[in-house]
mmCIF file of C-alpha atoms in Angstrom:
data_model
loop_
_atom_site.group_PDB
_atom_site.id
_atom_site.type_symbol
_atom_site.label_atom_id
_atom_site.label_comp_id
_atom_site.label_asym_id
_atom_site.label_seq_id
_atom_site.Cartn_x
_atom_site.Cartn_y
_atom_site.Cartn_z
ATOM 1 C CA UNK V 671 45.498 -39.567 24.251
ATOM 2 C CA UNK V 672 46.775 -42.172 21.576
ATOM 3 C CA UNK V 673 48.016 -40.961 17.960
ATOM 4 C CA UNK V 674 44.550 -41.003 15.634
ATOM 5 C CA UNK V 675 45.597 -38.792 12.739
ATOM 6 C CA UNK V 676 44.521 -37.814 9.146
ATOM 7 C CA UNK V 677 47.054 -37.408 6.549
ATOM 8 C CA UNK V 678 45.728 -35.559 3.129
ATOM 9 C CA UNK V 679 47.447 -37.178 0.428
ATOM 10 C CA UNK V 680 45.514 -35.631 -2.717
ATOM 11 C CA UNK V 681 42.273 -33.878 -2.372
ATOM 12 C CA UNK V 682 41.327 -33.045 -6.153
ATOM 13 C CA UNK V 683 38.965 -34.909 -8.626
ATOM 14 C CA UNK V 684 39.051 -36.357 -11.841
ATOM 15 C CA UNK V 685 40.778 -33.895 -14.501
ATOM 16 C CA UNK V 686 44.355 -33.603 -13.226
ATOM 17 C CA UNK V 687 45.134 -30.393 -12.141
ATOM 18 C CA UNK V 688 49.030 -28.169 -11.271
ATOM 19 C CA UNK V 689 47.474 -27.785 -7.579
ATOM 20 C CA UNK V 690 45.976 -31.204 -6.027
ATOM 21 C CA UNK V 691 46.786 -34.831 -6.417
ATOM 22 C CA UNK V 692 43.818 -37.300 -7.284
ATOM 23 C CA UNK V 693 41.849 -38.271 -3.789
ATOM 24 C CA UNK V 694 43.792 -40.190 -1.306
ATOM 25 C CA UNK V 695 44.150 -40.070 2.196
ATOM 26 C CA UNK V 696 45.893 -42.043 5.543
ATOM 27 C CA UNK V 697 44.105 -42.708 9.008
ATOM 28 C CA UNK V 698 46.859 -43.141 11.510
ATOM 29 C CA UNK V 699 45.441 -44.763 14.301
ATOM 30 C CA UNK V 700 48.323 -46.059 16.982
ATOM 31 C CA UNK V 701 51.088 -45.986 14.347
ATOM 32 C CA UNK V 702 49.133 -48.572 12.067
ATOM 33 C CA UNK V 703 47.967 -47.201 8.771
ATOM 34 C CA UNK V 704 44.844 -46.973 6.854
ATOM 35 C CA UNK V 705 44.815 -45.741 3.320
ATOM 36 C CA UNK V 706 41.406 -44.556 2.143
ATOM 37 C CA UNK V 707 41.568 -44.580 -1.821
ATOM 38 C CA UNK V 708 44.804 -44.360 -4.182
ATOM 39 C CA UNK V 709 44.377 -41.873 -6.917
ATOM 40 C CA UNK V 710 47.712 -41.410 -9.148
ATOM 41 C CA UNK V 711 50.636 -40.471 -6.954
ATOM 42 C CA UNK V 712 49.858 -41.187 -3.643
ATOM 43 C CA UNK V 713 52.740 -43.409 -3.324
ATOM 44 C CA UNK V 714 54.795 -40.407 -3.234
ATOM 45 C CA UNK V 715 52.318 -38.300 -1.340
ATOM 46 C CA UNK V 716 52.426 -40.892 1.183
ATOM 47 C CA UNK V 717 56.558 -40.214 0.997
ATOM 48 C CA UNK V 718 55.947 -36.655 1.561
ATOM 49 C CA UNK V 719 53.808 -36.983 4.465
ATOM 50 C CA UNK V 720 57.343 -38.957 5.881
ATOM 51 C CA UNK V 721 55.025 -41.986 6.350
ATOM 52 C CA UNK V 722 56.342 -45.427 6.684
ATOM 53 C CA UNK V 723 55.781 -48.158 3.513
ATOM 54 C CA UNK V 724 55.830 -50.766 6.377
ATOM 55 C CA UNK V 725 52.956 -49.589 8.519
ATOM 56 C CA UNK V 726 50.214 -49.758 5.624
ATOM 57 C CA UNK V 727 48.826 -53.306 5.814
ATOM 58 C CA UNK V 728 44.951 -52.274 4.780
ATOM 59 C CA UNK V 729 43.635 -50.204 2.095
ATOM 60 C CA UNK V 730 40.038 -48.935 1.808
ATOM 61 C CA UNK V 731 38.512 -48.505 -2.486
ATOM 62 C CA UNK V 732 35.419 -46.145 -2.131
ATOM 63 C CA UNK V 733 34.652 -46.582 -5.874
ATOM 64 C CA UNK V 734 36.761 -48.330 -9.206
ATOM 65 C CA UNK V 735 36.780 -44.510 -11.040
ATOM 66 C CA UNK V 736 40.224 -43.646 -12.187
ATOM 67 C CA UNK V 737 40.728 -40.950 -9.572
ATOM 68 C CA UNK V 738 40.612 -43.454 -6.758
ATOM 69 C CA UNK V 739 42.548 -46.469 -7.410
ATOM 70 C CA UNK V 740 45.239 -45.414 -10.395
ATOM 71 C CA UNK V 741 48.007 -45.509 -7.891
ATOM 72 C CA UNK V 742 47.109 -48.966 -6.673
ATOM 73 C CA UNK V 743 49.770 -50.690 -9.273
ATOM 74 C CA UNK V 744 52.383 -48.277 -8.580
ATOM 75 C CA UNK V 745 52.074 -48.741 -5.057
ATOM 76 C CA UNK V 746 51.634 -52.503 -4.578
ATOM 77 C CA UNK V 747 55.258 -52.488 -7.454
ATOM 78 C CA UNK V 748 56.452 -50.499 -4.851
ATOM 79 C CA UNK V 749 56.510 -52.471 -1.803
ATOM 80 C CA UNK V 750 57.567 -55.118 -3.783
ATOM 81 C CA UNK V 751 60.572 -53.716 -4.648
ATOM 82 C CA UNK V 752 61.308 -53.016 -0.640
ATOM 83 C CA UNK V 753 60.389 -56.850 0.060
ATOM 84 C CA UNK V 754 57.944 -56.880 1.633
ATOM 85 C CA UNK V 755 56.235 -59.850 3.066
ATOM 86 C CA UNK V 756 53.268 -59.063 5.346
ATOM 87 C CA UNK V 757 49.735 -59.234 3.343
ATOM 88 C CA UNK V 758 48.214 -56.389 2.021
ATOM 89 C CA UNK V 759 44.419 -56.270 2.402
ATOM 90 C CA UNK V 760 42.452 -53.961 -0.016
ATOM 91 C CA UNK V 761 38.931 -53.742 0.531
ATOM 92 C CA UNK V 762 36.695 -52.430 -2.364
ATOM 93 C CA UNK V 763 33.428 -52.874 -4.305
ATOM 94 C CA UNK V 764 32.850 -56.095 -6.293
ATOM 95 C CA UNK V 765 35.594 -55.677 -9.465
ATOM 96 C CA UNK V 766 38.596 -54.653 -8.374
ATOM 97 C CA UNK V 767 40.505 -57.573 -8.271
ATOM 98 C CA UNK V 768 39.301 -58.768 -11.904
ATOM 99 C CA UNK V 769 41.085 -55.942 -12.688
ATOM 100 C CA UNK V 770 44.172 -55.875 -10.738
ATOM 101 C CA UNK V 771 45.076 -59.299 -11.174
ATOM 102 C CA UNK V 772 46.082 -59.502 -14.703
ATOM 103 C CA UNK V 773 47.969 -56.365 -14.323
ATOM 104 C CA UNK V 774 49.875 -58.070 -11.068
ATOM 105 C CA UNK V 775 50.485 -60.830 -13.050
ATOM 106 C CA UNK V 776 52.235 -59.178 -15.455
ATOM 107 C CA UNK V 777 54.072 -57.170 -13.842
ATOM 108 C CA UNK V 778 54.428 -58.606 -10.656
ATOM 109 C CA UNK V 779 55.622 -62.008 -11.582
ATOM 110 C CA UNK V 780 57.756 -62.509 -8.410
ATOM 111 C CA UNK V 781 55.888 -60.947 -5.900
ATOM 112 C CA UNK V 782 57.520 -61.117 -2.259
ATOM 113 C CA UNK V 783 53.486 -60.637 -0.341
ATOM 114 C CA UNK V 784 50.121 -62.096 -0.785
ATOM 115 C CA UNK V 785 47.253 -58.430 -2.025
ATOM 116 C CA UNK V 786 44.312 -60.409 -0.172
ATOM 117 C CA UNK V 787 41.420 -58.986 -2.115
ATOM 118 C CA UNK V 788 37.904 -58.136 -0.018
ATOM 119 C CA UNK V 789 34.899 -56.849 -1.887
ATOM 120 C CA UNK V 790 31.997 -55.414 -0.490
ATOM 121 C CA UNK V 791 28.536 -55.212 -0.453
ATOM 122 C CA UNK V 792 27.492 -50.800 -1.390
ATOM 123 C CA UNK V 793 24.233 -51.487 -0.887
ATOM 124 C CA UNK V 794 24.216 -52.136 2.629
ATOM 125 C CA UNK V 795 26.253 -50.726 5.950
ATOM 126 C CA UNK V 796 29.028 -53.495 6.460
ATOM 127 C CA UNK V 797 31.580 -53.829 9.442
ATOM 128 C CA UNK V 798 34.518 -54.924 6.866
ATOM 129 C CA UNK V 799 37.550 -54.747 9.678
ATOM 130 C CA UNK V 800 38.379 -55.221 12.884
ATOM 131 C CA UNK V 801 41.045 -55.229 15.089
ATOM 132 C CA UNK V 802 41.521 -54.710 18.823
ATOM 133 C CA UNK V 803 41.420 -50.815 18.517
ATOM 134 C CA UNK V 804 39.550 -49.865 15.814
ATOM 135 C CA UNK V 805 36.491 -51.358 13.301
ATOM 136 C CA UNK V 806 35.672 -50.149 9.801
ATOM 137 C CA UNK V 807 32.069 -49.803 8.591
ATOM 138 C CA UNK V 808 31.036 -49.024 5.143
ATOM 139 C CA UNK V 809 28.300 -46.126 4.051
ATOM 140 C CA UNK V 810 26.303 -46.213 1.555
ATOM 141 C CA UNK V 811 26.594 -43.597 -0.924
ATOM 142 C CA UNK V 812 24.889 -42.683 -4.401
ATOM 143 C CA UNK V 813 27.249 -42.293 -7.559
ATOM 144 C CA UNK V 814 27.569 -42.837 -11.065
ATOM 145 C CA UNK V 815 28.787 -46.492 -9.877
ATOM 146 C CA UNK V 816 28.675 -48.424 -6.619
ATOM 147 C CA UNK V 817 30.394 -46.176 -3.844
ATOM 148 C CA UNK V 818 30.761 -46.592 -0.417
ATOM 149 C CA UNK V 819 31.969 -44.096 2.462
ATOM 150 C CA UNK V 820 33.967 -45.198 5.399
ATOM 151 C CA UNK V 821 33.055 -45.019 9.289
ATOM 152 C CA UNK V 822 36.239 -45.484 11.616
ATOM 153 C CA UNK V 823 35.319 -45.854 15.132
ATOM 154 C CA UNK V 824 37.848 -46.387 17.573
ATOM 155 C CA UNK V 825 36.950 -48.801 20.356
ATOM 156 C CA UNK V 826 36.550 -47.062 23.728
ATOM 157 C CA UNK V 827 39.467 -48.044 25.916
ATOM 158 C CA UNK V 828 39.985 -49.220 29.544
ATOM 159 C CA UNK V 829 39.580 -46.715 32.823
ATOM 160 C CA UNK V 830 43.020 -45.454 34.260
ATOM 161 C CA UNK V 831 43.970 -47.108 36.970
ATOM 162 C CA UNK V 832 44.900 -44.202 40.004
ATOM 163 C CA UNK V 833 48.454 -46.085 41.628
ATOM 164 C CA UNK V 834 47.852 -43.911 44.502
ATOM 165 C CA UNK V 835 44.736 -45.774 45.788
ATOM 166 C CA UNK V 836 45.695 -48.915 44.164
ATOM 167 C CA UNK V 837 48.516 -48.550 46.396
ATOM 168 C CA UNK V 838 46.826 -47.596 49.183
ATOM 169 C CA UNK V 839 43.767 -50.999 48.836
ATOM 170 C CA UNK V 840 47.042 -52.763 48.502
ATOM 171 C CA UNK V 841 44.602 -54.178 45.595
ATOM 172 C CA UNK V 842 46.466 -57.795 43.692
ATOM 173 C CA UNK V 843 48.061 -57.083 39.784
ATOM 174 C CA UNK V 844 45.492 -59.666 39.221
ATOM 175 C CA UNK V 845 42.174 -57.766 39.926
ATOM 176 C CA UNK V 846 43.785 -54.494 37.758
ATOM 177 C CA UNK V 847 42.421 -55.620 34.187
ATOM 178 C CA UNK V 848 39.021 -56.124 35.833
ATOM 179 C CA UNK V 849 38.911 -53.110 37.539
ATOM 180 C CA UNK V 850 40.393 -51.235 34.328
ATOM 181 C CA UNK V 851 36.653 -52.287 32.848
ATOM 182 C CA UNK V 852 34.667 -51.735 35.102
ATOM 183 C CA UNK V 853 34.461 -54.014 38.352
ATOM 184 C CA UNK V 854 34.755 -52.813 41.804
ATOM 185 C CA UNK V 855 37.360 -54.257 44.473
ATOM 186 C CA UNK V 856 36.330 -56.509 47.450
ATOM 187 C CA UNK V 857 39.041 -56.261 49.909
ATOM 188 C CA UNK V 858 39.630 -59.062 52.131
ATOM 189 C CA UNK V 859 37.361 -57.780 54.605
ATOM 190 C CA UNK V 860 34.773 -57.604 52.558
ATOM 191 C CA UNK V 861 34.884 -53.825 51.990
ATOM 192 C CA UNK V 862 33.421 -52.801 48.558
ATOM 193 C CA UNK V 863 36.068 -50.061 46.995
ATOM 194 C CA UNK V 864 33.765 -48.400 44.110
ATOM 195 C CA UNK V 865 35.453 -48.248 40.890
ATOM 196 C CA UNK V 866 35.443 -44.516 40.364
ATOM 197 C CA UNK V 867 37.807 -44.312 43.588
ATOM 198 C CA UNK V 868 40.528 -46.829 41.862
ATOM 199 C CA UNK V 869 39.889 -45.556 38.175
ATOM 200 C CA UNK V 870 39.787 -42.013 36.148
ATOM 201 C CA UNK V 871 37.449 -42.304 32.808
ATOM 202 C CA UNK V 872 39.242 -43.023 29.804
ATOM 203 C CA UNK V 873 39.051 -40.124 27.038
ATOM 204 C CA UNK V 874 35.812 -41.104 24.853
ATOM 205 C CA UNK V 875 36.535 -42.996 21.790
ATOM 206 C CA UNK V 876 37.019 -41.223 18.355
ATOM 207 C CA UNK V 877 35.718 -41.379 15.232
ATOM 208 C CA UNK V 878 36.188 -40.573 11.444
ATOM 209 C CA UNK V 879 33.940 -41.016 8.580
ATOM 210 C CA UNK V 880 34.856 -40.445 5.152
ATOM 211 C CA UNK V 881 32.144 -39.443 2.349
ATOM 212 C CA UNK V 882 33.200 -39.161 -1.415
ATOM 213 C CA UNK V 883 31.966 -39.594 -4.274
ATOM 214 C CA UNK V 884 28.006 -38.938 -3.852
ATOM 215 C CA UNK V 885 25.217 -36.733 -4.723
ATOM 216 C CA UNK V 886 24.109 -34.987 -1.437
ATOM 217 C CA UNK V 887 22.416 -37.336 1.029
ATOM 218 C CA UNK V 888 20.351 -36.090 4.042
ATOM 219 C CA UNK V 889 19.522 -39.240 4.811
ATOM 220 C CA UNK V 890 23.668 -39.566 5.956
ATOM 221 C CA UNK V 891 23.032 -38.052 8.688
ATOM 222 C CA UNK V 892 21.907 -40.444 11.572
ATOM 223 C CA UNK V 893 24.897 -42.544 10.496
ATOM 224 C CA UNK V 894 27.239 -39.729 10.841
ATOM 225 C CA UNK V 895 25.643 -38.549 14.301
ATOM 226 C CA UNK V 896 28.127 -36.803 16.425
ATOM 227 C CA UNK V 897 31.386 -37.760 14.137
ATOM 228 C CA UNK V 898 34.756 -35.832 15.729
ATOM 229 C CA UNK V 899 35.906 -35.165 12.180
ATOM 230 C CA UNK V 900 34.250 -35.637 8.584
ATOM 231 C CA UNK V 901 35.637 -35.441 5.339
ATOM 232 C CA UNK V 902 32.800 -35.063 2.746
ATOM 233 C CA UNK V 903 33.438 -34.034 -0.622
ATOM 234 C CA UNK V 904 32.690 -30.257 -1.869
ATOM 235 C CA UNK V 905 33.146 -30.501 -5.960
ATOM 236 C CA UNK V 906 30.998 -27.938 -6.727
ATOM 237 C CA UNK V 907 29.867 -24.252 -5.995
ATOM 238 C CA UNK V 908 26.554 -23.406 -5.105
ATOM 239 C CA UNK V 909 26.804 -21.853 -8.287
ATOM 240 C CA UNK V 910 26.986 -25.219 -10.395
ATOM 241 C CA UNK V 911 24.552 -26.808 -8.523
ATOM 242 C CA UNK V 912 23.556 -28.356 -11.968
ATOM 243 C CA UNK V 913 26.590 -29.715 -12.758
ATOM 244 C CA UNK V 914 26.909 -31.347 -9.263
ATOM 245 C CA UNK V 915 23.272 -33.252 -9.727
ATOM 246 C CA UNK V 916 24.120 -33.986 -13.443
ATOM 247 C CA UNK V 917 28.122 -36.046 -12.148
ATOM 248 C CA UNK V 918 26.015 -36.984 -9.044
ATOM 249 C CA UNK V 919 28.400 -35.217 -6.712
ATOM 250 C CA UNK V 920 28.093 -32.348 -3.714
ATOM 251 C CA UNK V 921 28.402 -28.797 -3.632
ATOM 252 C CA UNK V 922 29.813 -27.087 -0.248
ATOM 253 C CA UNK V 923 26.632 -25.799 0.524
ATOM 254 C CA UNK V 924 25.132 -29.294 1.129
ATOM 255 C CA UNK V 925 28.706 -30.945 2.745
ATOM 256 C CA UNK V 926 28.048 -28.224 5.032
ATOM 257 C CA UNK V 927 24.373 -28.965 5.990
ATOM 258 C CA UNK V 928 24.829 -32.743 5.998
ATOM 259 C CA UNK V 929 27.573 -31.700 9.066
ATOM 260 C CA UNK V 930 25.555 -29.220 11.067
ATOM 261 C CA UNK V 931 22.484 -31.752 10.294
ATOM 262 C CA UNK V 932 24.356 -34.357 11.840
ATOM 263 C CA UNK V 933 25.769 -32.389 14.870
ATOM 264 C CA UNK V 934 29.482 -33.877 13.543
ATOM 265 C CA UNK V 935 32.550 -31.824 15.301
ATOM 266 C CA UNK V 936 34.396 -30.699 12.499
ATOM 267 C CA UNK V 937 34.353 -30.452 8.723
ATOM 268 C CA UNK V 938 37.227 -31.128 5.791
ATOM 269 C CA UNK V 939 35.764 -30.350 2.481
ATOM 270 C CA UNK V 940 37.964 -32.070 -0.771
ATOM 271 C CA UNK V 941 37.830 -33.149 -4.069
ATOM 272 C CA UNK V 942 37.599 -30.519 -5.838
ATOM 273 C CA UNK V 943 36.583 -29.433 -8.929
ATOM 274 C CA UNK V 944 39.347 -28.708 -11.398
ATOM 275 C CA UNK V 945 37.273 -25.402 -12.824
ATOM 276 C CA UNK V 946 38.161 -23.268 -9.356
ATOM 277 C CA UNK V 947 41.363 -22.155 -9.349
ATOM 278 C CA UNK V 948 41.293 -20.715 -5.607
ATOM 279 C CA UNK V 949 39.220 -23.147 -3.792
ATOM 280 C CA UNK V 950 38.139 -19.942 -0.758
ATOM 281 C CA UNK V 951 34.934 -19.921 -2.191
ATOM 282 C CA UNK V 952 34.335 -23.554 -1.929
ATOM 283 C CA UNK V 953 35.461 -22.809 1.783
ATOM 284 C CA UNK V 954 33.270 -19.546 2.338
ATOM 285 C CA UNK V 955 29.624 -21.066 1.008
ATOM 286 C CA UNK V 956 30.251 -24.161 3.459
ATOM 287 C CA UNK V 957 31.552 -21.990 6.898
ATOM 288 C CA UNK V 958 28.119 -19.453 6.369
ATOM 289 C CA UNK V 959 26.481 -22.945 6.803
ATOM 290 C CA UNK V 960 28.921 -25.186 9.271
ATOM 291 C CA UNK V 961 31.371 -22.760 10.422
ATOM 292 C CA UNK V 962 33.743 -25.283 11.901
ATOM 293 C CA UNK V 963 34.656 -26.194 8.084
ATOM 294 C CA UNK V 964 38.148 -26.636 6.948
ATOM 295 C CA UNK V 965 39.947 -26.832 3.231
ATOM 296 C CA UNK V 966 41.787 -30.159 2.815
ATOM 297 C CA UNK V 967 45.055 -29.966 1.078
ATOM 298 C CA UNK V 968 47.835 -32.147 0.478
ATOM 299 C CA UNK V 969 50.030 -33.055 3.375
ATOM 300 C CA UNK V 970 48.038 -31.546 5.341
ATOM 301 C CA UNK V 971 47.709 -33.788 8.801
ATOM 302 C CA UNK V 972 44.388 -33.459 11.019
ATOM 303 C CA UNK V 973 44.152 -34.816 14.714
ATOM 304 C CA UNK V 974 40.922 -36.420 14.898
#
């Protein structure tokens, strides 16, 4: 099965704290990374997760508060210090690169790359990147300011070919690619060799979604339908329910019904609130609910 990885860079919220970094986190899908937000310090969270500088060519802005895009300026000072040259592409709500631009030009005068800047509708669900492996859809969420959640679907991949009865149909390297997708063999005889005698199913394709910052959202759920992994943010205890409403974030409680509700696979609860000093009873309220729940933490790495 090919490398599709979560690294945890930070996993606290907005009043700094001696335990968590702001949020910030790394898909790894293939050995290509995908940075979802850039509180302060992730640049050297993303050196103590023994990540490479020269694998990141996207980054993915949920919302412009502090706690999610501070470390942009360090970063993109960073890799122009190494020299790089290959584009970054930051994708974000409308704003960000109003902001970012006098600040680059400032203190970026002789930058060795192009930041390609791509803002985004949070109103509506939005396929914002594609490749050959992988897309990127935004979801909709409900904050103090326009916020978006990310959907990472891999693409599902080509049957295996079996060499033995390859071998044995004496079948042409031509005809593989089609029968890798699908398409039976016609030998020259005219015999029809089904597919599932030259192929093996490939493993079913993966996907991540990533929900933070939002009040709780039932309505989530048919978009996150059957999810291998979510992240959803957990701020709050049941306890300050209140306080959760009032910020328009989630407590545990509901990350942990919004996952069963949406049959997802597993949990990671984050951004936490800086008032818990042991975060187990964050983790306790959400596995009576969801019990396949799980505390994020920094460097921690999660195969999806």
């Amino acid at each position: 099965m090919e490398k599709f990885e979560l690294h945890i860079l930070g996993c606290g919220s907005a009043l700094p704290t001696t335990r968590h970094f702001p949020t910030s986190q790394v898909v790894n899908l293939r050995d290509k990374l995908f940075m979802i937000d850039c509180g302060e310090g992730a640049q050297l969270q993303f050196r103590k997760s023994r990540l490479k500088f020269s694998r990141l060519n996207h980054i993915f802005i949920s919302h412009l508060h502090g706690d999610h895009c501070f470390g942009l300026p360090g970063l993109i000072s960073t890799l122009n210090l190494l020299g790089r040259t290959a584009e970054l592409h930051i994708y974000s709500p409308v704003g960000l690169e109003e902001q970012m631009g006098p600040m680059l030009a400032f203190f970026n005068r002789q930058m060795t790359y192009q930041v390609v800047f791509h803002a985004f509708d949070t109103n509506v669900s939005t396929l914002i990147y594609e490749d050959r492996s992988l897309t990127v859809t935004t979801l909709p969420l409900r904050h103090r300011m326009p916020c978006c959640g990310f959907l990472f679907a891999e693409k599902p991949s080509p049957n295996h070919i079996v060499r033995e009865m390859v071998d044995f149909y004496q079948v042409p390297v031509y005809e593989l690619n089609r029968i890798k997708n699908g398409a039976d063999y016609v030998t020259p005889e005219g015999e029809v060799v089904p597919n599932s005698r030259l192929t093996t199913p490939a493993d079913p394709p993966r996907r991540y979604a990533y929900c933070s910052d939002t009040v709780y959202m039932p309505s989530l759920a048919e978009a996150l339908q059957g999810v291998d992994l979510l992240f959803h943010e957990a701020t709050f205890a049941e306890a300050d329910a209140p306080r959760a409403r009032e910020t328009f974030h989630t407590t545990a409680v509901q990350a942990a019904m919004l996952a069963r509700d949406a049959g997802v696979g597993r949990l990671l609860i984050g951004h936490y609130s800086a008032r818990y000093e042991d975060e187990s009873c964050l983790l306790g309220e959400a596995t009576a609910i969801f019990p396949h729940t799980q505390l994020a933490s920094e460097n921690l790495c999660v195969q999806v």
